[in-house]
Amino acid sequence: MSLATTLRFELNTGGKSSLKQAFEKQKERIQKDEMMADRENVVRLELKTNQRAEWNENLEQSSWKKRIREDDKRINEELSQAHKASIAVRRVALQRLFEQEHDIYEKELYKLGKTFFTQRV
């Protein structure tokens, strides 16, 4: 609407009081718009805060799961090493047992005047 049309409308409808009312209505509308914009900003900030909190919670859960997986790997590796160590200990013990038995048999054969065959090169 042009300025002339607005002025003509204002003059025909009562003049200054209507301008004041229009100004007051516009002022109220601006205040309501600002209030709504503030509320929207608060909601937007709360949404961001909630998203960050959820992200941190998910990150904490995933890092916890990752830590459990790493612990499981470490435990399995330790079990594997312990198994290998026990096999090595049993081999050494078995070797000593064989050597002791061989010494016993050799002494028994010596008493009988016999010996194990050993090929000399």
mmCIF file of C-alpha atoms in Angstrom:
data_model
loop_
_atom_site.group_PDB
_atom_site.id
_atom_site.type_symbol
_atom_site.label_atom_id
_atom_site.label_comp_id
_atom_site.label_asym_id
_atom_site.label_seq_id
_atom_site.Cartn_x
_atom_site.Cartn_y
_atom_site.Cartn_z
ATOM 1 C CA MET A 1 0.000 0.000 0.000
ATOM 2 C CA SER A 2 1.272 3.445 -0.816
ATOM 3 C CA LEU A 3 1.695 6.235 1.693
ATOM 4 C CA ALA A 4 -1.104 8.252 0.160
ATOM 5 C CA THR A 5 -3.551 5.386 0.415
ATOM 6 C CA THR A 6 -2.541 4.749 4.010
ATOM 7 C CA LEU A 7 -2.994 8.394 4.949
ATOM 8 C CA ARG A 8 -6.354 8.539 3.191
ATOM 9 C CA PHE A 9 -7.452 5.402 5.049
ATOM 10 C CA GLU A 10 -6.306 6.832 8.358
ATOM 11 C CA LEU A 11 -8.078 10.133 7.748
ATOM 12 C CA ASN A 12 -11.316 8.382 6.854
ATOM 13 C CA THR A 13 -11.275 6.052 9.869
ATOM 14 C CA GLY A 14 -10.602 8.382 12.725
ATOM 15 C CA GLY A 15 -7.131 9.680 12.411
ATOM 16 C CA LYS A 16 -4.656 9.818 15.269
ATOM 17 C CA SER A 17 -6.277 7.445 17.730
ATOM 18 C CA SER A 18 -6.344 4.761 15.107
ATOM 19 C CA LEU A 19 -2.668 5.430 14.336
ATOM 20 C CA LYS A 20 -1.856 5.055 18.007
ATOM 21 C CA GLN A 21 -3.832 1.821 18.165
ATOM 22 C CA ALA A 22 -2.100 0.513 15.060
ATOM 23 C CA PHE A 23 1.265 1.534 16.525
ATOM 24 C CA GLU A 24 0.441 -0.198 19.812
ATOM 25 C CA LYS A 25 -0.707 -3.347 17.977
ATOM 26 C CA GLN A 26 2.467 -3.341 15.928
ATOM 27 C CA LYS A 27 4.535 -2.833 19.067
ATOM 28 C CA GLU A 28 2.754 -5.749 20.777
ATOM 29 C CA ARG A 29 3.247 -7.924 17.700
ATOM 30 C CA ILE A 30 6.965 -7.088 17.659
ATOM 31 C CA GLN A 31 7.243 -7.932 21.353
ATOM 32 C CA LYS A 32 5.432 -11.242 20.814
ATOM 33 C CA ASP A 33 7.692 -12.021 17.846
ATOM 34 C CA GLU A 34 10.774 -11.274 19.932
ATOM 35 C CA MET A 35 9.432 -13.399 22.777
ATOM 36 C CA MET A 36 8.744 -16.272 20.366
ATOM 37 C CA ALA A 37 12.215 -15.889 18.849
ATOM 38 C CA ASP A 38 13.736 -16.054 22.354
ATOM 39 C CA ARG A 39 11.708 -19.164 23.134
ATOM 40 C CA GLU A 40 12.777 -20.767 19.856
ATOM 41 C CA ASN A 41 16.410 -19.997 20.703
ATOM 42 C CA VAL A 42 15.981 -21.598 24.122
ATOM 43 C CA VAL A 43 14.433 -24.698 22.521
ATOM 44 C CA ARG A 44 17.232 -24.821 19.927
ATOM 45 C CA LEU A 45 19.896 -24.558 22.641
ATOM 46 C CA GLU A 46 18.209 -27.247 24.732
ATOM 47 C CA LEU A 47 18.023 -29.492 21.678
ATOM 48 C CA LYS A 48 21.757 -29.005 21.026
ATOM 49 C CA THR A 49 22.528 -29.695 24.678
ATOM 50 C CA ASN A 50 20.433 -32.868 24.609
ATOM 51 C CA GLN A 51 22.093 -34.017 21.390
ATOM 52 C CA ARG A 52 25.549 -33.458 22.879
ATOM 53 C CA ALA A 53 24.577 -35.326 26.037
ATOM 54 C CA GLU A 54 23.232 -38.229 23.982
ATOM 55 C CA TRP A 55 26.379 -38.235 21.841
ATOM 56 C CA ASN A 56 28.556 -38.305 24.968
ATOM 57 C CA GLU A 57 26.478 -41.130 26.414
ATOM 58 C CA ASN A 58 26.761 -43.142 23.196
ATOM 59 C CA LEU A 59 30.478 -42.403 23.046
ATOM 60 C CA GLU A 60 30.874 -43.600 26.616
ATOM 61 C CA GLN A 61 28.980 -46.817 25.844
ATOM 62 C CA SER A 62 30.955 -47.495 22.666
ATOM 63 C CA SER A 63 34.277 -46.807 24.400
ATOM 64 C CA TRP A 64 33.176 -49.111 27.227
ATOM 65 C CA LYS A 65 32.364 -51.852 24.698
ATOM 66 C CA LYS A 66 35.700 -51.270 22.960
ATOM 67 C CA ARG A 67 37.514 -51.508 26.299
ATOM 68 C CA ILE A 68 35.738 -54.804 27.010
ATOM 69 C CA ARG A 69 36.745 -56.158 23.579
ATOM 70 C CA GLU A 70 40.365 -55.122 24.179
ATOM 71 C CA ASP A 71 40.297 -56.731 27.617
ATOM 72 C CA ASP A 72 38.924 -59.933 26.081
ATOM 73 C CA LYS A 73 41.708 -59.915 23.490
ATOM 74 C CA ARG A 74 44.319 -59.376 26.199
ATOM 75 C CA ILE A 75 42.846 -62.145 28.358
ATOM 76 C CA ASN A 76 42.781 -64.551 25.406
ATOM 77 C CA GLU A 77 46.385 -63.679 24.578
ATOM 78 C CA GLU A 78 47.402 -64.252 28.211
ATOM 79 C CA LEU A 79 45.585 -67.586 28.217
ATOM 80 C CA SER A 80 47.340 -68.568 25.004
ATOM 81 C CA GLN A 81 50.733 -67.628 26.459
ATOM 82 C CA ALA A 82 49.935 -69.467 29.689
ATOM 83 C CA HIS A 83 48.963 -72.559 27.669
ATOM 84 C CA LYS A 84 52.231 -72.390 25.712
ATOM 85 C CA ALA A 85 54.190 -71.956 28.944
ATOM 86 C CA SER A 86 52.477 -74.936 30.574
ATOM 87 C CA ILE A 87 53.245 -77.065 27.503
ATOM 88 C CA ALA A 88 56.912 -76.014 27.701
ATOM 89 C CA VAL A 89 57.021 -76.871 31.425
ATOM 90 C CA ARG A 90 55.413 -80.254 30.798
ATOM 91 C CA ARG A 91 57.893 -80.987 27.979
ATOM 92 C CA VAL A 92 60.827 -80.212 30.252
ATOM 93 C CA ALA A 93 59.329 -82.377 33.026
ATOM 94 C CA LEU A 94 58.706 -85.212 30.568
ATOM 95 C CA GLN A 95 62.242 -84.924 29.214
ATOM 96 C CA ARG A 96 63.638 -85.166 32.747
ATOM 97 C CA LEU A 97 61.404 -88.158 33.438
ATOM 98 C CA PHE A 98 62.669 -89.886 30.283
ATOM 99 C CA GLU A 99 66.266 -89.158 31.248
ATOM 100 C CA GLN A 100 65.692 -90.535 34.767
ATOM 101 C CA GLU A 101 64.059 -93.677 33.385
ATOM 102 C CA HIS A 102 66.857 -94.073 30.860
ATOM 103 C CA ASP A 103 69.420 -93.782 33.696
ATOM 104 C CA ILE A 104 67.485 -96.364 35.727
ATOM 105 C CA TYR A 105 67.306 -98.792 32.793
ATOM 106 C CA GLU A 106 70.962 -98.238 32.019
ATOM 107 C CA LYS A 107 71.905 -99.076 35.631
ATOM 108 C CA GLU A 108 69.723 -102.207 35.548
ATOM 109 C CA LEU A 109 71.303 -103.298 32.266
ATOM 110 C CA TYR A 110 74.796 -102.585 33.671
ATOM 111 C CA LYS A 111 74.011 -104.859 36.613
ATOM 112 C CA LEU A 112 73.065 -107.544 34.142
ATOM 113 C CA GLY A 113 76.231 -106.892 32.157
ATOM 114 C CA LYS A 114 74.438 -105.400 29.189
ATOM 115 C CA THR A 115 74.230 -101.984 27.630
ATOM 116 C CA PHE A 116 72.200 -99.914 25.180
ATOM 117 C CA PHE A 117 73.374 -99.972 21.612
ATOM 118 C CA THR A 118 74.905 -96.645 20.618
ATOM 119 C CA GLN A 119 76.303 -96.095 17.181
ATOM 120 C CA ARG A 120 79.583 -94.303 17.218
ATOM 121 C CA VAL A 121 80.652 -92.379 14.235
#
